[in-house]
PDB file of C-alpha atoms in Angstrom:
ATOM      1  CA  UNK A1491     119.970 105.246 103.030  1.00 64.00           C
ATOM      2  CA  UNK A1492     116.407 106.590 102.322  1.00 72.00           C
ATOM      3  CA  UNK A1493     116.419 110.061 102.140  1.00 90.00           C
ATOM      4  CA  UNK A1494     112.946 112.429 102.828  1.00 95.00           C
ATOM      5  CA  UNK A1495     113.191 116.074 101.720  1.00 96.00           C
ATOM      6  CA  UNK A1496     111.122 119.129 102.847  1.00 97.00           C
ATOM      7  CA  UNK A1497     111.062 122.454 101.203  1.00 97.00           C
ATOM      8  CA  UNK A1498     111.126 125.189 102.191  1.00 97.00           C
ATOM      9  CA  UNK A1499     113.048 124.420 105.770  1.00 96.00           C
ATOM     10  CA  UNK A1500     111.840 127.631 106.940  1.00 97.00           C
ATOM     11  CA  UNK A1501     109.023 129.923 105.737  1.00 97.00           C
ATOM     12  CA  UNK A1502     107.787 133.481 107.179  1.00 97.00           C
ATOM     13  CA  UNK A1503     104.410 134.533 106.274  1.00 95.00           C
ATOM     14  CA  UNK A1504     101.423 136.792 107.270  1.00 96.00           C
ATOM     15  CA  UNK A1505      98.288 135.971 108.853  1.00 96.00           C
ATOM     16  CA  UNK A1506      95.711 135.416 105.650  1.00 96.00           C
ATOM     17  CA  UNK A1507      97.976 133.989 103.393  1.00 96.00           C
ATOM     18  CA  UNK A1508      98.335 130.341 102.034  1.00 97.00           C
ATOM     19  CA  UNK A1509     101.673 128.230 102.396  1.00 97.00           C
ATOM     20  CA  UNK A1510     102.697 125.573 100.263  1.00 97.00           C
ATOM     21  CA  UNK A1511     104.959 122.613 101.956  1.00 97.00           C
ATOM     22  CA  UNK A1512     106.752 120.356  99.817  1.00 97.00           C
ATOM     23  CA  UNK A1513     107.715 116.966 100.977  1.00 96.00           C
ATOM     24  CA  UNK A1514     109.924 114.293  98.377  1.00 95.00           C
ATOM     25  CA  UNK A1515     111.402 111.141  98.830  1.00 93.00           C
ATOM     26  CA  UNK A1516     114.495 111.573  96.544  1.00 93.00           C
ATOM     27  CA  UNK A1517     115.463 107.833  96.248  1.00 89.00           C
ATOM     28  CA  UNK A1518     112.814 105.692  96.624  1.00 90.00           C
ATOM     29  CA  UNK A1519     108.999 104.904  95.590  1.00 90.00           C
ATOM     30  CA  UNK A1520     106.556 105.847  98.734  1.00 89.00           C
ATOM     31  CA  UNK A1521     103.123 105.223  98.431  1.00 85.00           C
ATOM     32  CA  UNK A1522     101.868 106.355 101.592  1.00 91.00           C
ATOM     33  CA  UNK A1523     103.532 109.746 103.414  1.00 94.00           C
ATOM     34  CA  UNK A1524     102.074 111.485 106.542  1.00 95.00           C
ATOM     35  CA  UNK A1525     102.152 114.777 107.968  1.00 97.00           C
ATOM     36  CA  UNK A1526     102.762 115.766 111.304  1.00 96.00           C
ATOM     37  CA  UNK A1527     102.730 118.409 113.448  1.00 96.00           C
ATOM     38  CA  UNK A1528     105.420 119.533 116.170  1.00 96.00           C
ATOM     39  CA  UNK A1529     105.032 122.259 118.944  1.00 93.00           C
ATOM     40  CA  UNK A1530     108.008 123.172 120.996  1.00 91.00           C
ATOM     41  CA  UNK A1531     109.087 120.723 123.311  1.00 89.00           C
ATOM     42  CA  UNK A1532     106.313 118.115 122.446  1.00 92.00           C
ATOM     43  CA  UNK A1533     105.960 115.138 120.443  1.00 94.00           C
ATOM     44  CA  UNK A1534     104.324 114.837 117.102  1.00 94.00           C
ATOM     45  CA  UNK A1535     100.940 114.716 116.056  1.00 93.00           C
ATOM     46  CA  UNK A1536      99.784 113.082 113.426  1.00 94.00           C
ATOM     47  CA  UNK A1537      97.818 115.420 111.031  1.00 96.00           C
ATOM     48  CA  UNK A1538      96.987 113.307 108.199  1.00 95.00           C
ATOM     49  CA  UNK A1539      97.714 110.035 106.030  1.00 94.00           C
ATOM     50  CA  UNK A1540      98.516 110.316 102.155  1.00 91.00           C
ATOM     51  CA  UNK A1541      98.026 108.111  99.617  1.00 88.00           C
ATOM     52  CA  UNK A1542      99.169 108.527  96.038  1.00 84.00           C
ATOM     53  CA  UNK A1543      96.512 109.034  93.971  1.00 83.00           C
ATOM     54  CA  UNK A1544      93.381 109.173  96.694  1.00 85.00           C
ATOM     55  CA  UNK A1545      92.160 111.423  99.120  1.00 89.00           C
ATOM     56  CA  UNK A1546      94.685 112.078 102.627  1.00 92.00           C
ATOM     57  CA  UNK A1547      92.752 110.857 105.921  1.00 94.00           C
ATOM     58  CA  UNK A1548      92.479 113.767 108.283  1.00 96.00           C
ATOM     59  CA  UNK A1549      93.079 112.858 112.076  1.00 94.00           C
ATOM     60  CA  UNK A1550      90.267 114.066 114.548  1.00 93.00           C
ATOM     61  CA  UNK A1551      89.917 117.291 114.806  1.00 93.00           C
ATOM     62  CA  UNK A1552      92.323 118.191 111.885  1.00 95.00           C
ATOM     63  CA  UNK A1553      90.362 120.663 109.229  1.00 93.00           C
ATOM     64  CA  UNK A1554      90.660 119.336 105.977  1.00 92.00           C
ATOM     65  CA  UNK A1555      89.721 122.569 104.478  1.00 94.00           C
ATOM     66  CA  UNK A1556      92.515 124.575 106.252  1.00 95.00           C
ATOM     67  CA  UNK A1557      95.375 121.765 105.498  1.00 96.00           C
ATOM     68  CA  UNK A1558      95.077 120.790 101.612  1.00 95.00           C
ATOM     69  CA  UNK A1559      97.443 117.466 101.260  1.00 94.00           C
ATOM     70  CA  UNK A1560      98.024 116.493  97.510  1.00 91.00           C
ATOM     71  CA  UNK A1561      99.804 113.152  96.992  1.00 89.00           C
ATOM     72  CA  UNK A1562     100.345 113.798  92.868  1.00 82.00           C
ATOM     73  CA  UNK A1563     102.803 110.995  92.455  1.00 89.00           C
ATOM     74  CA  UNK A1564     104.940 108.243  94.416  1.00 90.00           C
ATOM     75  CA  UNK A1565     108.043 110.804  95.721  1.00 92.00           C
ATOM     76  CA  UNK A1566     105.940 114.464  96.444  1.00 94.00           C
ATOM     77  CA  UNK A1567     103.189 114.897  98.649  1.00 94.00           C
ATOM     78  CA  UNK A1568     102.118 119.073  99.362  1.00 95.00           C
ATOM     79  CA  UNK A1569     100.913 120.515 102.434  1.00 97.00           C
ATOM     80  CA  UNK A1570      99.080 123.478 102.101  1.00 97.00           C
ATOM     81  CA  UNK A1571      98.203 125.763 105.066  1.00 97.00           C
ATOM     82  CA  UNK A1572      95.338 128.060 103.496  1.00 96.00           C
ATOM     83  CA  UNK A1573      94.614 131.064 105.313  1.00 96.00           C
ATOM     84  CA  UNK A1574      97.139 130.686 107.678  1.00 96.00           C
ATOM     85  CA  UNK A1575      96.929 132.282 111.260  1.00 96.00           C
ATOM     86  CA  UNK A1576      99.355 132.565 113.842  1.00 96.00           C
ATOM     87  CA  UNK A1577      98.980 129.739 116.069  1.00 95.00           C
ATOM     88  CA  UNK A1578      99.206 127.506 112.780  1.00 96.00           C
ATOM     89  CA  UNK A1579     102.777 128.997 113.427  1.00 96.00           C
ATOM     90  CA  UNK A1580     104.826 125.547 113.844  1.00 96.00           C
ATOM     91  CA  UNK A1581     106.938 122.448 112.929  1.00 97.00           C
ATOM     92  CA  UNK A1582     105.699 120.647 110.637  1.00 98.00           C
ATOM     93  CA  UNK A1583     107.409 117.144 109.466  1.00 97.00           C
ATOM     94  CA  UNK A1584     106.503 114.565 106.925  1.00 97.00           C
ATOM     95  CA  UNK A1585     107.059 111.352 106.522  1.00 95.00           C
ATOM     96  CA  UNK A1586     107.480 108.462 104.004  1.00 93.00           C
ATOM     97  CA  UNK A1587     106.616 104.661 103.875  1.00 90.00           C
ATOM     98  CA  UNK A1588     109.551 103.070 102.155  1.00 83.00           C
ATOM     99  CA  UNK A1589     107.409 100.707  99.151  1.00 76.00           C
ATOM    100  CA  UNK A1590     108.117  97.243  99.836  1.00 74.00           C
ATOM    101  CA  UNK A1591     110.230  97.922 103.219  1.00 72.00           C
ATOM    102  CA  UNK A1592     107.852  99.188 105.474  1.00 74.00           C
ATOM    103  CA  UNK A1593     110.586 101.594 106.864  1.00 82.00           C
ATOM    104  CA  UNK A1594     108.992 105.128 108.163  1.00 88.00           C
ATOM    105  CA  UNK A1595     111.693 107.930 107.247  1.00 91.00           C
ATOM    106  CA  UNK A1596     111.301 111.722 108.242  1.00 94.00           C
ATOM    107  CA  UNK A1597     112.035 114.833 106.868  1.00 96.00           C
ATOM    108  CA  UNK A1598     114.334 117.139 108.254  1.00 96.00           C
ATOM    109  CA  UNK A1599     111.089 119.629 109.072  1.00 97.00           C
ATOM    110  CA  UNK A1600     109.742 123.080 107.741  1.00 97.00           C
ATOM    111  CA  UNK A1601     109.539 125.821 110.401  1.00 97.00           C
ATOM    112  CA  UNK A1602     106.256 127.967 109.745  1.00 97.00           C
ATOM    113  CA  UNK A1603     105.880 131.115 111.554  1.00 97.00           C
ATOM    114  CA  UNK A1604     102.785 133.036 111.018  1.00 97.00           C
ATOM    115  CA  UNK A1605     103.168 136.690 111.827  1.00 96.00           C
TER     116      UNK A1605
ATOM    117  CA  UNK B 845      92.417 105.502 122.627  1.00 51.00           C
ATOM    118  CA  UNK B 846      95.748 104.119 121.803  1.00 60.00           C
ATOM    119  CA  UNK B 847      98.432 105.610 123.833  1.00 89.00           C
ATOM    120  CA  UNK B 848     102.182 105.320 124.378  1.00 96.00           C
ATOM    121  CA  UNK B 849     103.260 106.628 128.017  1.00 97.00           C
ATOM    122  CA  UNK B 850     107.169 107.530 128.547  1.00 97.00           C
ATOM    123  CA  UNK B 851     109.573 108.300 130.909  1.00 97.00           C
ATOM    124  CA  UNK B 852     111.515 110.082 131.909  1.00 97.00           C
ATOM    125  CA  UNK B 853     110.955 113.654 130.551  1.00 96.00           C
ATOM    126  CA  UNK B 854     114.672 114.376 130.615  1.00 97.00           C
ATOM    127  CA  UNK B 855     117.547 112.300 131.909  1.00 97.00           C
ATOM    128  CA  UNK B 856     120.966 113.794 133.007  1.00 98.00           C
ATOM    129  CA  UNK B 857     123.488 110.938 133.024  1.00 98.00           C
ATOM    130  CA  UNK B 858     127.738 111.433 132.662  1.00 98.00           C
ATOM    131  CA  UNK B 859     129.552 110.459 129.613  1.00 97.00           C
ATOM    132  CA  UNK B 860     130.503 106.853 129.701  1.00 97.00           C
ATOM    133  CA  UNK B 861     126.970 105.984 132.014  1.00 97.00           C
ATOM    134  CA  UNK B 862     124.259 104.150 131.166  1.00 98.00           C
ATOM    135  CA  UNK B 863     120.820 106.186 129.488  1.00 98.00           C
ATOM    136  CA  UNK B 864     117.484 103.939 129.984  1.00 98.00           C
ATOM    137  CA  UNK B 865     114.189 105.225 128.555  1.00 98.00           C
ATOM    138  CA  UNK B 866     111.183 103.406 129.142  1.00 98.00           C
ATOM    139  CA  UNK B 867     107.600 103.318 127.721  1.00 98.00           C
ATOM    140  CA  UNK B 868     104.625 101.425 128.171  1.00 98.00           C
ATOM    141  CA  UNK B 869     101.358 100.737 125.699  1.00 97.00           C
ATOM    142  CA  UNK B 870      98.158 100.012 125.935  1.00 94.00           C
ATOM    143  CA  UNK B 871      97.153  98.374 122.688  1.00 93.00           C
ATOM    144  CA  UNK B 872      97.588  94.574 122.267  1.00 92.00           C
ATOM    145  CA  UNK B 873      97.490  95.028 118.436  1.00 92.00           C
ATOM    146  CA  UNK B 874     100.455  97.064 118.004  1.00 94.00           C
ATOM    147  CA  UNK B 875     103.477  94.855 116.546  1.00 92.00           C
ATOM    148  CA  UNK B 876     106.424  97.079 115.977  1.00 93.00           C
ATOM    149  CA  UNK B 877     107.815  99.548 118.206  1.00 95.00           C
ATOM    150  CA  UNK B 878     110.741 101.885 116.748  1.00 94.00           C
ATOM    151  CA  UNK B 879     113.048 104.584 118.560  1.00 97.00           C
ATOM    152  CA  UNK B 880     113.762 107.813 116.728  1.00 96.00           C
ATOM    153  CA  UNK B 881     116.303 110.490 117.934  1.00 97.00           C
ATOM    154  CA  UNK B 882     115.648 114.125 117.212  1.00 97.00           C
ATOM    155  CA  UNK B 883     117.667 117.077 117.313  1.00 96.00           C
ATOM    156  CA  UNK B 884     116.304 120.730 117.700  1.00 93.00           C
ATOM    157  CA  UNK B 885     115.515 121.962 114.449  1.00 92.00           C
ATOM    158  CA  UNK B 886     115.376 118.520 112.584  1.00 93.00           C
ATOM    159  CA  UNK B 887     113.830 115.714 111.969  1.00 94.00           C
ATOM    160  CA  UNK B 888     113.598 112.321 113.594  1.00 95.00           C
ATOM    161  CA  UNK B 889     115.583 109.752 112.982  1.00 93.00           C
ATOM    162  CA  UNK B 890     114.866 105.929 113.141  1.00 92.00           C
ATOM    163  CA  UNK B 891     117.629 104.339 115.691  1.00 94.00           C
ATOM    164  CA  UNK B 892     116.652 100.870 116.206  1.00 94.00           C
ATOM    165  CA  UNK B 893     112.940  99.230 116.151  1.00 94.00           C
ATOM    166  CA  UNK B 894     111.798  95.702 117.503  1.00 94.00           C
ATOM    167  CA  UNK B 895     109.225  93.241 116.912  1.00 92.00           C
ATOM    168  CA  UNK B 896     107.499  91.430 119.449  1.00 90.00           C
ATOM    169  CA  UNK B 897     108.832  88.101 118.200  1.00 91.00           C
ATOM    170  CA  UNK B 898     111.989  89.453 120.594  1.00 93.00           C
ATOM    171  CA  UNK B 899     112.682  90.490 123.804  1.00 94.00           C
ATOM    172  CA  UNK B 900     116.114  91.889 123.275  1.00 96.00           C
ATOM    173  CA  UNK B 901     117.495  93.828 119.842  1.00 96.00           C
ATOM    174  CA  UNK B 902     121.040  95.295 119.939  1.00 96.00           C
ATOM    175  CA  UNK B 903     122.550  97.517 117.497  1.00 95.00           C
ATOM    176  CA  UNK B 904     126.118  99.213 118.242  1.00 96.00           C
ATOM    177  CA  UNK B 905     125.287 101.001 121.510  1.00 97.00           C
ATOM    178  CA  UNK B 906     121.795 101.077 121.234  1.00 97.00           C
ATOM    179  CA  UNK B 907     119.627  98.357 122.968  1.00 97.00           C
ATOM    180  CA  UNK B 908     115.871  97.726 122.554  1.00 97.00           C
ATOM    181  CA  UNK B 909     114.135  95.252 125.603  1.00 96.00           C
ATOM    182  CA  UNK B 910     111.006  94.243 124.836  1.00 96.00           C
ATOM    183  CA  UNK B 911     108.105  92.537 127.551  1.00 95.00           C
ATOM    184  CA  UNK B 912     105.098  91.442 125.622  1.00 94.00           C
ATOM    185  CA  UNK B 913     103.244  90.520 129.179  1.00 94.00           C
ATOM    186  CA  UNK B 914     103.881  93.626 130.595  1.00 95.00           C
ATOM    187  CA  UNK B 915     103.533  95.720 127.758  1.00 95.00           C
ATOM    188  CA  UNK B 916     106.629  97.587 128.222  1.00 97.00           C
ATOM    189  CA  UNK B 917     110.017  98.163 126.347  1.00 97.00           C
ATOM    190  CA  UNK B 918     113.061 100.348 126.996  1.00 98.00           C
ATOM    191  CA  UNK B 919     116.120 102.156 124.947  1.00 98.00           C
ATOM    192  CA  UNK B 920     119.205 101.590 126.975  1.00 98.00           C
ATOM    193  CA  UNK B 921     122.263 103.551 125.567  1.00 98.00           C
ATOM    194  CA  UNK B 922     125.740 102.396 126.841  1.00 97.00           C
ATOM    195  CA  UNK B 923     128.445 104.499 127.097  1.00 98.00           C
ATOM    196  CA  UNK B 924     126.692 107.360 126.222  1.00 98.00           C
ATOM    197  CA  UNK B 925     128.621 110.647 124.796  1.00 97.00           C
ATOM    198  CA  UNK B 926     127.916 114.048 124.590  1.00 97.00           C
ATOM    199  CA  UNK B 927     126.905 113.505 121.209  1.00 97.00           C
ATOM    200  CA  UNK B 928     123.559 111.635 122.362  1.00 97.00           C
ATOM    201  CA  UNK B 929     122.370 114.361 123.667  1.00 98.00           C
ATOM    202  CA  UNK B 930     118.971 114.718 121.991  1.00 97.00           C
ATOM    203  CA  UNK B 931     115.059 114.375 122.451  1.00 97.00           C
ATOM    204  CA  UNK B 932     113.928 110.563 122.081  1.00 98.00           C
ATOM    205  CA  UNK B 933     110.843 109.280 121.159  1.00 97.00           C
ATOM    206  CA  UNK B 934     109.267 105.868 121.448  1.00 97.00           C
ATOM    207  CA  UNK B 935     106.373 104.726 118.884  1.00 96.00           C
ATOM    208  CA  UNK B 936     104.507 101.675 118.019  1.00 95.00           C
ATOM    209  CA  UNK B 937     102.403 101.075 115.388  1.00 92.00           C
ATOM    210  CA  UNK B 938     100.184  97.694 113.830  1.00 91.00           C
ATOM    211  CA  UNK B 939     102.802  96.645 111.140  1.00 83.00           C
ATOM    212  CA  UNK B 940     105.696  98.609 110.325  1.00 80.00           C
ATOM    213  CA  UNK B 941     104.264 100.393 107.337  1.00 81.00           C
ATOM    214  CA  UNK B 942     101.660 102.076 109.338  1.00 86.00           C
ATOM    215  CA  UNK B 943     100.678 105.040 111.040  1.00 89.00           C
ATOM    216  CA  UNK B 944     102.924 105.866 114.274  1.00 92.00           C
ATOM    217  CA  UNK B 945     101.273 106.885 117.949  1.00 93.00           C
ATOM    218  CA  UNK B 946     104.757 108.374 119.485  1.00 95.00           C
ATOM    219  CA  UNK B 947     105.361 108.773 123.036  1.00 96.00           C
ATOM    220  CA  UNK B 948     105.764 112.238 124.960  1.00 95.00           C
ATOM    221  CA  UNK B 949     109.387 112.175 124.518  1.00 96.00           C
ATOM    222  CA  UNK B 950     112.654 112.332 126.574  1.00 98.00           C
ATOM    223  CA  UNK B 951     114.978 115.220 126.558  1.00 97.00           C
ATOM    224  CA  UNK B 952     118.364 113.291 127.107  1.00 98.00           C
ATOM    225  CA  UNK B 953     121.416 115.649 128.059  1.00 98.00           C
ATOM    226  CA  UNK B 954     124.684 113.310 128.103  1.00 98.00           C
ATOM    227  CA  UNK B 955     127.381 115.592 130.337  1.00 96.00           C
ATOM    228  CA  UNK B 956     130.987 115.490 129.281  1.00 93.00           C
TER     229      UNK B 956
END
Protein backbone atom coordinates (compact mmCIF):
# COMPACT_ATOMS: atom_id res chain seq x y z
CA UNK A 1 0.00 0.00 0.00
CA UNK A 2 0.86 3.77 -0.26
CA UNK A 3 2.85 4.76 2.41
CA UNK A 4 3.09 8.80 3.74
CA UNK A 5 5.97 9.58 6.12
CA UNK A 6 6.38 12.50 8.61
CA UNK A 7 9.51 13.46 10.36
CA UNK A 8 10.13 14.24 13.09
CA UNK A 9 6.95 12.33 14.92
CA UNK A 10 7.51 14.47 17.79
CA UNK A 11 9.38 17.78 18.22
CA UNK A 12 9.89 20.06 21.51
CA UNK A 13 10.79 23.56 20.95
CA UNK A 14 10.78 27.11 22.49
CA UNK A 15 8.62 29.94 21.85
CA UNK A 16 10.71 32.10 18.99
CA UNK A 17 12.13 29.42 17.24
CA UNK A 18 11.40 27.96 13.69
CA UNK A 19 10.39 24.17 13.09
CA UNK A 20 10.91 22.32 10.10
CA UNK A 21 8.21 19.37 9.26
CA UNK A 22 9.04 16.90 6.78
CA UNK A 23 6.39 15.04 4.96
CA UNK A 24 7.44 12.04 2.02
CA UNK A 25 5.58 9.73 0.14
CA UNK A 26 8.11 6.80 0.08
CA UNK A 27 6.51 4.77 -2.80
CA UNK A 28 4.74 6.69 -5.02
CA UNK A 29 4.72 10.06 -7.23
CA UNK A 30 2.27 12.81 -5.44
CA UNK A 31 1.78 15.89 -7.02
CA UNK A 32 -0.44 17.56 -4.75
CA UNK A 33 0.02 17.04 -0.61
CA UNK A 34 -1.87 19.07 2.08
CA UNK A 35 -1.33 20.02 5.49
CA UNK A 36 -3.53 19.87 8.25
CA UNK A 37 -3.95 20.76 11.50
CA UNK A 38 -5.31 18.64 14.59
CA UNK A 39 -6.26 19.92 18.16
CA UNK A 40 -7.13 17.44 20.79
CA UNK A 41 -10.24 15.79 20.38
CA UNK A 42 -11.23 17.64 17.08
CA UNK A 43 -11.16 17.02 13.53
CA UNK A 44 -8.71 18.35 11.05
CA UNK A 45 -8.31 21.51 9.48
CA UNK A 46 -7.10 22.02 6.45
CA UNK A 47 -4.10 24.48 6.50
CA UNK A 48 -2.93 24.53 3.06
CA UNK A 49 -2.74 22.79 -0.53
CA UNK A 50 0.76 21.94 -2.18
CA UNK A 51 1.67 21.66 -5.44
CA UNK A 52 5.04 20.53 -6.73
CA UNK A 53 6.72 23.13 -8.16
CA UNK A 54 4.12 26.28 -7.41
CA UNK A 55 3.12 28.21 -4.64
CA UNK A 56 0.82 26.14 -1.55
CA UNK A 57 -2.83 27.77 -1.26
CA UNK A 58 -3.31 28.98 2.26
CA UNK A 59 -6.91 28.30 3.74
CA UNK A 60 -8.70 31.45 5.29
CA UNK A 61 -7.26 32.74 7.91
CA UNK A 62 -4.03 30.58 7.69
CA UNK A 63 -0.74 33.06 7.71
CA UNK A 64 1.33 32.25 4.97
CA UNK A 65 4.18 34.02 6.49
CA UNK A 66 4.09 32.01 9.80
CA UNK A 67 3.60 28.43 7.92
CA UNK A 68 6.32 28.26 4.97
CA UNK A 69 5.15 25.02 2.76
CA UNK A 70 7.86 24.02 0.11
CA UNK A 71 6.76 21.32 -2.36
CA UNK A 72 10.63 20.81 -3.92
CA UNK A 73 9.81 17.63 -5.72
CA UNK A 74 6.97 14.87 -6.29
CA UNK A 75 7.60 12.70 -2.71
CA UNK A 76 8.67 15.81 0.04
CA UNK A 77 6.70 18.66 0.84
CA UNK A 78 8.17 20.94 4.27
CA UNK A 79 6.20 22.64 6.75
CA UNK A 80 7.81 25.24 8.45
CA UNK A 81 6.42 26.88 11.64
CA UNK A 82 8.60 30.22 11.85
CA UNK A 83 8.56 31.86 15.04
CA UNK A 84 6.69 29.44 16.69
CA UNK A 85 4.49 30.26 19.84
CA UNK A 86 2.77 28.14 22.11
CA UNK A 87 -0.64 27.77 20.95
CA UNK A 88 0.97 26.76 17.46
CA UNK A 89 1.66 23.81 19.95
CA UNK A 90 -0.26 20.86 17.98
CA UNK A 91 -0.86 17.90 15.57
CA UNK A 92 -0.04 18.46 12.57
CA UNK A 93 -0.69 15.75 9.60
CA UNK A 94 -0.02 15.76 5.93
CA UNK A 95 -1.31 14.27 3.29
CA UNK A 96 -0.66 12.91 -0.26
CA UNK A 97 -2.66 12.63 -3.59
CA UNK A 98 -1.70 9.28 -5.00
CA UNK A 99 -0.68 10.51 -9.08
CA UNK A 100 -2.99 8.85 -11.29
CA UNK A 101 -5.22 7.18 -8.36
CA UNK A 102 -6.74 9.91 -6.77
CA UNK A 103 -6.31 8.06 -3.36
CA UNK A 104 -5.73 10.68 -0.27
CA UNK A 105 -3.15 8.87 2.20
CA UNK A 106 -2.04 10.40 5.66
CA UNK A 107 0.85 10.55 7.59
CA UNK A 108 1.18 9.08 10.80
CA UNK A 109 1.41 12.95 12.36
CA UNK A 110 4.18 15.18 14.03
CA UNK A 111 3.36 16.29 17.60
CA UNK A 112 4.64 20.03 18.08
CA UNK A 113 4.73 21.38 21.47
CA UNK A 114 5.81 24.88 21.88
CA UNK A 115 7.10 25.61 25.34
CA UNK B 1 -19.74 27.24 3.39
CA UNK B 2 -19.37 23.62 2.73
CA UNK B 3 -19.96 21.58 5.74
CA UNK B 4 -20.10 17.93 6.81
CA UNK B 5 -22.34 17.44 10.10
CA UNK B 6 -21.83 13.99 12.16
CA UNK B 7 -23.11 12.02 14.69
CA UNK B 8 -22.78 10.73 17.17
CA UNK B 9 -19.82 12.25 19.14
CA UNK B 10 -19.04 8.91 20.75
CA UNK B 11 -20.86 5.62 20.56
CA UNK B 12 -20.58 2.83 23.26
CA UNK B 13 -21.79 -0.41 21.67
CA UNK B 14 -20.70 -4.34 23.01
CA UNK B 15 -18.42 -6.49 21.07
CA UNK B 16 -20.28 -8.45 18.50
CA UNK B 17 -23.12 -5.23 18.10
CA UNK B 18 -23.71 -3.21 15.46
CA UNK B 19 -21.65 0.60 15.25
CA UNK B 20 -23.66 3.15 12.83
CA UNK B 21 -22.19 6.61 12.21
CA UNK B 22 -24.01 8.98 10.26
CA UNK B 23 -23.30 12.32 8.47
CA UNK B 24 -25.05 14.63 6.40
CA UNK B 25 -23.73 17.44 3.64
CA UNK B 26 -24.71 20.30 2.33
CA UNK B 27 -22.96 20.64 -1.00
CA UNK B 28 -24.56 19.10 -4.14
CA UNK B 29 -21.11 19.16 -5.87
CA UNK B 30 -19.31 16.90 -3.68
CA UNK B 31 -18.87 13.31 -5.42
CA UNK B 32 -16.86 11.11 -3.17
CA UNK B 33 -17.26 10.60 0.38
CA UNK B 34 -14.44 8.43 2.24
CA UNK B 35 -14.26 7.09 5.99
CA UNK B 36 -10.93 7.27 7.77
CA UNK B 37 -10.22 5.68 11.24
CA UNK B 38 -7.78 7.33 13.58
CA UNK B 39 -6.06 6.27 16.53
CA UNK B 40 -4.63 8.65 19.29
CA UNK B 41 -1.34 9.63 18.31
CA UNK B 42 -1.60 8.68 14.52
CA UNK B 43 -2.76 9.31 11.53
CA UNK B 44 -5.94 8.61 9.64
CA UNK B 45 -6.53 5.93 7.79
CA UNK B 46 -8.77 5.51 4.63
CA UNK B 47 -11.41 2.52 5.48
CA UNK B 48 -13.80 2.46 2.73
CA UNK B 49 -15.07 5.52 0.39
CA UNK B 50 -18.21 5.64 -2.00
CA UNK B 51 -19.33 7.36 -4.97
CA UNK B 52 -22.63 8.59 -5.51
CA UNK B 53 -23.17 6.29 -8.49
CA UNK B 54 -24.08 3.77 -5.27
CA UNK B 55 -26.14 3.55 -2.52
CA UNK B 56 -24.54 0.65 -0.77
CA UNK B 57 -20.46 -0.25 -0.71
CA UNK B 58 -19.33 -3.20 1.47
CA UNK B 59 -15.92 -4.10 2.33
CA UNK B 60 -15.21 -6.98 5.04
CA UNK B 61 -17.12 -5.53 8.01
CA UNK B 62 -17.28 -2.18 6.98
CA UNK B 63 -20.44 -0.83 5.17
CA UNK B 64 -20.89 2.56 3.43
CA UNK B 65 -24.97 3.63 2.64
CA UNK B 66 -25.24 6.29 0.58
CA UNK B 67 -28.78 8.68 -0.09
CA UNK B 68 -28.11 11.15 -2.81
CA UNK B 69 -31.81 12.80 -2.13
CA UNK B 70 -31.29 13.16 1.28
CA UNK B 71 -27.84 13.99 1.33
CA UNK B 72 -26.86 11.59 3.90
CA UNK B 73 -24.57 8.44 4.26
CA UNK B 74 -23.59 6.20 7.17
CA UNK B 75 -20.53 3.72 8.33
CA UNK B 76 -22.16 0.69 9.80
CA UNK B 77 -19.56 -1.72 11.42
CA UNK B 78 -20.81 -5.32 12.12
CA UNK B 79 -19.59 -7.28 14.66
CA UNK B 80 -17.56 -4.81 16.00
CA UNK B 81 -14.39 -5.75 18.37
CA UNK B 82 -12.51 -4.10 20.79
CA UNK B 83 -10.08 -3.43 18.26
CA UNK B 84 -12.45 -0.73 16.49
CA UNK B 85 -12.25 1.25 19.05
CA UNK B 86 -11.07 4.53 17.52
CA UNK B 87 -12.12 8.19 16.45
CA UNK B 88 -13.96 8.14 12.90
CA UNK B 89 -14.24 10.68 10.55
CA UNK B 90 -16.48 11.20 7.56
CA UNK B 91 -15.28 13.52 4.49
CA UNK B 92 -16.39 14.38 1.09
CA UNK B 93 -14.76 16.10 -1.37
CA UNK B 94 -15.50 17.16 -5.51
CA UNK B 95 -13.47 14.24 -7.09
CA UNK B 96 -11.39 12.01 -5.19
CA UNK B 97 -8.12 13.77 -5.76
CA UNK B 98 -9.23 16.84 -4.04
CA UNK B 99 -9.22 18.72 -1.02
CA UNK B 100 -11.23 16.95 1.99
CA UNK B 101 -13.99 18.98 4.34
CA UNK B 102 -14.06 16.16 7.30
CA UNK B 103 -16.76 15.85 9.69
CA UNK B 104 -16.51 16.56 13.60
CA UNK B 105 -15.72 13.06 14.29
CA UNK B 106 -16.96 10.07 16.40
CA UNK B 107 -15.14 8.69 19.32
CA UNK B 108 -16.20 4.92 18.98
CA UNK B 109 -15.38 2.73 22.20
CA UNK B 110 -16.25 -1.07 21.23
CA UNK B 111 -16.60 -2.89 24.98
CA UNK B 112 -15.32 -6.41 25.29
Amino acid sequence: GAVVSQHPSRVICKSGTSVKIECRSLDFQATTMFWYRQFPKQSLMLMATSNEGSKATYEQGVEKDKFLINHASLTLSTLTVTSAHPEDSSFYICSAIREGRGTQYFGPGTRLLVL
Amino acid sequence: QQQVKQSPQSLIVQKGGISIINCAYENTAFDYFPWYQQFPGKGPALLIAIRPDVSEKKEGRFTISFNKSAKQFSLHIMDSQPGDSATYFCAASRGSGSRLTFGEGTQLTVNP
